[in-house]
Amino acid sequence: MTYRVEYNGGDLEVSTLDAALDNAKHAIAADVGPISGWTVEHDETINDWFVQGVRDGTPIGPTAVVTGPEPVAAGQVDGGTGDDTDGWVRRVSFPGITPAEAFGAAAVWLGARTPVLTVTDVSWQPVPGGGHELRIYYRDARS
């Protein structure tokens, strides 16, 4: 899973939210010059972050958009577990340095995702370069 950073007609994909936000800030600073601060707003409904530079208390330049990860089909459920044999399990991942950070992001995502019917499993995986990734396997109304 990746985060997409879109700014001024260009885009970039990175593997963590922190890297995406840092890249958005670097792109803005390279475009408009010195920045004294940042505004970062998160729209939980669509799981996007909006990043804009601030100079002397005034927003400047275009806004960078960081698009959050979307769930992907993980595969067919194998047989032998009741009536779930014809269902699909989807997976969404949340990178985080600490379990609290990853579980917090997952809680926000689940809270805004009303079609989730059942969480079938969770896993905590180390990722190359440090940190961990929380994976949630679920069924929703589309599955």
mmCIF file of C-alpha atoms in Angstrom:
data_model
loop_
_atom_site.group_PDB
_atom_site.id
_atom_site.type_symbol
_atom_site.label_atom_id
_atom_site.label_comp_id
_atom_site.label_asym_id
_atom_site.label_seq_id
_atom_site.Cartn_x
_atom_site.Cartn_y
_atom_site.Cartn_z
ATOM 1 C CA MET A 1 0.000 0.000 0.000
ATOM 2 C CA THR A 2 1.165 3.465 -0.784
ATOM 3 C CA TYR A 3 0.347 7.086 -0.144
ATOM 4 C CA ARG A 4 0.148 9.385 -3.165
ATOM 5 C CA VAL A 5 1.413 12.972 -2.939
ATOM 6 C CA GLU A 6 -0.074 15.312 -5.544
ATOM 7 C CA TYR A 7 1.253 18.827 -5.925
ATOM 8 C CA ASN A 8 1.244 21.358 -8.748
ATOM 9 C CA GLY A 9 0.490 18.775 -11.453
ATOM 10 C CA GLY A 10 3.015 16.180 -10.278
ATOM 11 C CA ASP A 11 2.610 13.123 -8.119
ATOM 12 C CA LEU A 12 4.746 10.729 -6.128
ATOM 13 C CA GLU A 13 4.011 7.474 -4.294
ATOM 14 C CA VAL A 14 5.648 6.614 -0.971
ATOM 15 C CA SER A 15 5.085 3.866 1.580
ATOM 16 C CA THR A 16 4.379 5.824 4.792
ATOM 17 C CA LEU A 17 2.252 8.778 5.801
ATOM 18 C CA ASP A 18 5.232 10.534 7.400
ATOM 19 C CA ALA A 19 7.207 10.280 4.152
ATOM 20 C CA ALA A 20 4.205 11.543 2.169
ATOM 21 C CA LEU A 21 3.722 14.576 4.417
ATOM 22 C CA ASP A 22 7.468 15.339 4.366
ATOM 23 C CA ASN A 23 7.538 15.122 0.550
ATOM 24 C CA ALA A 24 4.503 17.405 0.317
ATOM 25 C CA LYS A 25 6.207 19.984 2.541
ATOM 26 C CA HIS A 26 9.477 19.779 0.580
ATOM 27 C CA ALA A 27 7.629 20.242 -2.735
ATOM 28 C CA ILE A 28 5.818 23.306 -1.427
ATOM 29 C CA ALA A 29 8.982 24.849 0.053
ATOM 30 C CA ALA A 30 10.898 24.235 -3.197
ATOM 31 C CA ASP A 31 8.100 25.977 -5.099
ATOM 32 C CA VAL A 32 7.350 29.020 -2.922
ATOM 33 C CA GLY A 33 10.522 29.525 -0.881
ATOM 34 C CA PRO A 34 10.938 29.786 2.891
ATOM 35 C CA ILE A 35 7.984 28.629 4.986
ATOM 36 C CA SER A 36 7.391 29.625 8.623
ATOM 37 C CA GLY A 37 4.777 26.948 9.329
ATOM 38 C CA TRP A 38 2.332 24.409 7.934
ATOM 39 C CA THR A 39 -1.344 23.631 7.943
ATOM 40 C CA VAL A 40 -2.210 19.949 7.641
ATOM 41 C CA GLU A 41 -5.882 19.000 7.562
ATOM 42 C CA HIS A 42 -7.199 15.441 7.428
ATOM 43 C CA ASP A 43 -10.539 14.601 5.829
ATOM 44 C CA GLU A 44 -11.479 11.317 7.524
ATOM 45 C CA THR A 45 -14.333 10.637 5.112
ATOM 46 C CA ILE A 46 -12.077 10.326 2.085
ATOM 47 C CA ASN A 47 -8.840 9.664 4.020
ATOM 48 C CA ASP A 48 -6.927 12.524 2.387
ATOM 49 C CA TRP A 49 -4.550 15.060 3.948
ATOM 50 C CA PHE A 50 -4.258 18.643 2.681
ATOM 51 C CA VAL A 51 -0.919 20.380 3.251
ATOM 52 C CA GLN A 52 -0.290 24.082 2.740
ATOM 53 C CA GLY A 53 2.621 26.340 3.613
ATOM 54 C CA VAL A 54 2.186 29.304 5.946
ATOM 55 C CA ARG A 55 4.335 32.435 5.969
ATOM 56 C CA ASP A 56 3.801 34.995 8.734
ATOM 57 C CA GLY A 57 0.428 33.455 9.599
ATOM 58 C CA THR A 58 -0.907 33.564 6.012
ATOM 59 C CA PRO A 59 -1.372 30.444 3.842
ATOM 60 C CA ILE A 60 0.692 30.691 0.647
ATOM 61 C CA GLY A 61 1.033 28.694 -2.546
ATOM 62 C CA PRO A 62 -0.937 25.714 -3.803
ATOM 63 C CA THR A 63 -2.153 22.945 -1.518
ATOM 64 C CA ALA A 64 -0.545 19.508 -1.706
ATOM 65 C CA VAL A 65 -2.909 16.537 -1.399
ATOM 66 C CA VAL A 66 -1.838 13.283 0.231
ATOM 67 C CA THR A 67 -4.180 10.439 -0.648
ATOM 68 C CA GLY A 68 -4.378 7.680 1.934
ATOM 69 C CA PRO A 69 -4.129 3.986 1.264
ATOM 70 C CA GLU A 70 -7.148 2.191 -0.147
ATOM 71 C CA PRO A 71 -8.039 -1.391 0.678
ATOM 72 C CA VAL A 72 -7.058 -4.057 -1.802
ATOM 73 C CA ALA A 73 -8.515 -7.505 -2.328
ATOM 74 C CA ALA A 74 -6.280 -9.943 -0.480
ATOM 75 C CA GLY A 75 -7.763 -13.076 -2.034
ATOM 76 C CA GLN A 76 -10.472 -15.675 -1.775
ATOM 77 C CA VAL A 77 -11.188 -17.125 1.646
ATOM 78 C CA ASP A 78 -10.204 -20.762 1.730
ATOM 79 C CA GLY A 79 -12.930 -23.304 2.475
ATOM 80 C CA GLY A 80 -13.916 -24.840 5.777
ATOM 81 C CA THR A 81 -15.107 -21.822 7.773
ATOM 82 C CA GLY A 82 -18.894 -21.924 7.691
ATOM 83 C CA ASP A 83 -20.687 -19.782 5.118
ATOM 84 C CA ASP A 84 -17.615 -17.632 4.399
ATOM 85 C CA THR A 85 -16.253 -19.958 1.714
ATOM 86 C CA ASP A 86 -17.659 -17.840 -1.132
ATOM 87 C CA GLY A 87 -16.697 -14.490 0.394
ATOM 88 C CA TRP A 88 -13.728 -12.235 -0.228
ATOM 89 C CA VAL A 89 -11.445 -10.820 2.393
ATOM 90 C CA ARG A 90 -10.028 -7.351 1.834
ATOM 91 C CA ARG A 91 -6.924 -5.957 3.470
ATOM 92 C CA VAL A 92 -5.927 -2.452 4.474
ATOM 93 C CA SER A 93 -2.531 -1.569 5.979
ATOM 94 C CA PHE A 94 -1.506 1.197 8.346
ATOM 95 C CA PRO A 95 2.201 1.955 8.718
ATOM 96 C CA GLY A 96 3.410 3.228 12.062
ATOM 97 C CA ILE A 97 6.500 3.528 14.146
ATOM 98 C CA THR A 98 4.574 2.536 17.281
ATOM 99 C CA PRO A 99 1.559 0.273 17.728
ATOM 100 C CA ALA A 100 -0.432 3.221 19.126
ATOM 101 C CA GLU A 101 0.212 5.267 15.978
ATOM 102 C CA ALA A 102 -0.843 2.450 13.634
ATOM 103 C CA PHE A 103 -3.874 1.413 15.696
ATOM 104 C CA GLY A 104 -4.935 5.070 15.971
ATOM 105 C CA ALA A 105 -4.905 5.441 12.176
ATOM 106 C CA ALA A 106 -6.815 2.164 11.841
ATOM 107 C CA ALA A 107 -9.452 3.299 14.345
ATOM 108 C CA VAL A 108 -10.031 6.524 12.399
ATOM 109 C CA TRP A 109 -10.304 4.585 9.134
ATOM 110 C CA LEU A 110 -12.725 1.998 10.590
ATOM 111 C CA GLY A 111 -14.827 4.724 12.213
ATOM 112 C CA ALA A 112 -15.356 6.420 8.857
ATOM 113 C CA ARG A 113 -15.955 3.173 6.955
ATOM 114 C CA THR A 114 -19.557 2.135 7.555
ATOM 115 C CA PRO A 115 -19.620 -0.713 4.980
ATOM 116 C CA VAL A 116 -17.176 -2.816 7.065
ATOM 117 C CA LEU A 117 -19.221 -5.765 8.253
ATOM 118 C CA THR A 118 -16.622 -7.951 9.949
ATOM 119 C CA VAL A 119 -12.982 -7.640 10.930
ATOM 120 C CA THR A 120 -11.686 -11.143 10.296
ATOM 121 C CA ASP A 121 -8.081 -10.808 11.422
ATOM 122 C CA VAL A 122 -5.311 -8.354 12.285
ATOM 123 C CA SER A 123 -1.545 -8.703 12.039
ATOM 124 C CA TRP A 124 1.481 -6.638 13.052
ATOM 125 C CA GLN A 125 4.333 -6.888 10.539
ATOM 126 C CA PRO A 126 7.823 -5.361 10.641
ATOM 127 C CA VAL A 127 8.680 -3.343 7.529
ATOM 128 C CA PRO A 128 12.111 -2.985 5.921
ATOM 129 C CA GLY A 129 13.937 0.081 7.189
ATOM 130 C CA GLY A 130 12.235 0.090 10.587
ATOM 131 C CA GLY A 131 8.780 0.514 11.929
ATOM 132 C CA HIS A 132 5.809 -1.768 11.612
ATOM 133 C CA GLU A 133 2.601 -2.125 9.655
ATOM 134 C CA LEU A 134 -0.806 -3.006 11.065
ATOM 135 C CA ARG A 135 -2.845 -5.086 8.620
ATOM 136 C CA ILE A 136 -6.587 -5.440 9.019
ATOM 137 C CA TYR A 137 -8.436 -8.116 7.080
ATOM 138 C CA TYR A 138 -12.156 -7.469 6.739
ATOM 139 C CA ARG A 139 -15.372 -8.106 4.827
ATOM 140 C CA ASP A 140 -17.597 -5.270 3.665
ATOM 141 C CA ALA A 141 -20.911 -4.848 1.875
ATOM 142 C CA ARG A 142 -19.148 -4.957 -1.528
ATOM 143 C CA SER A 143 -17.409 -8.264 -0.790
#
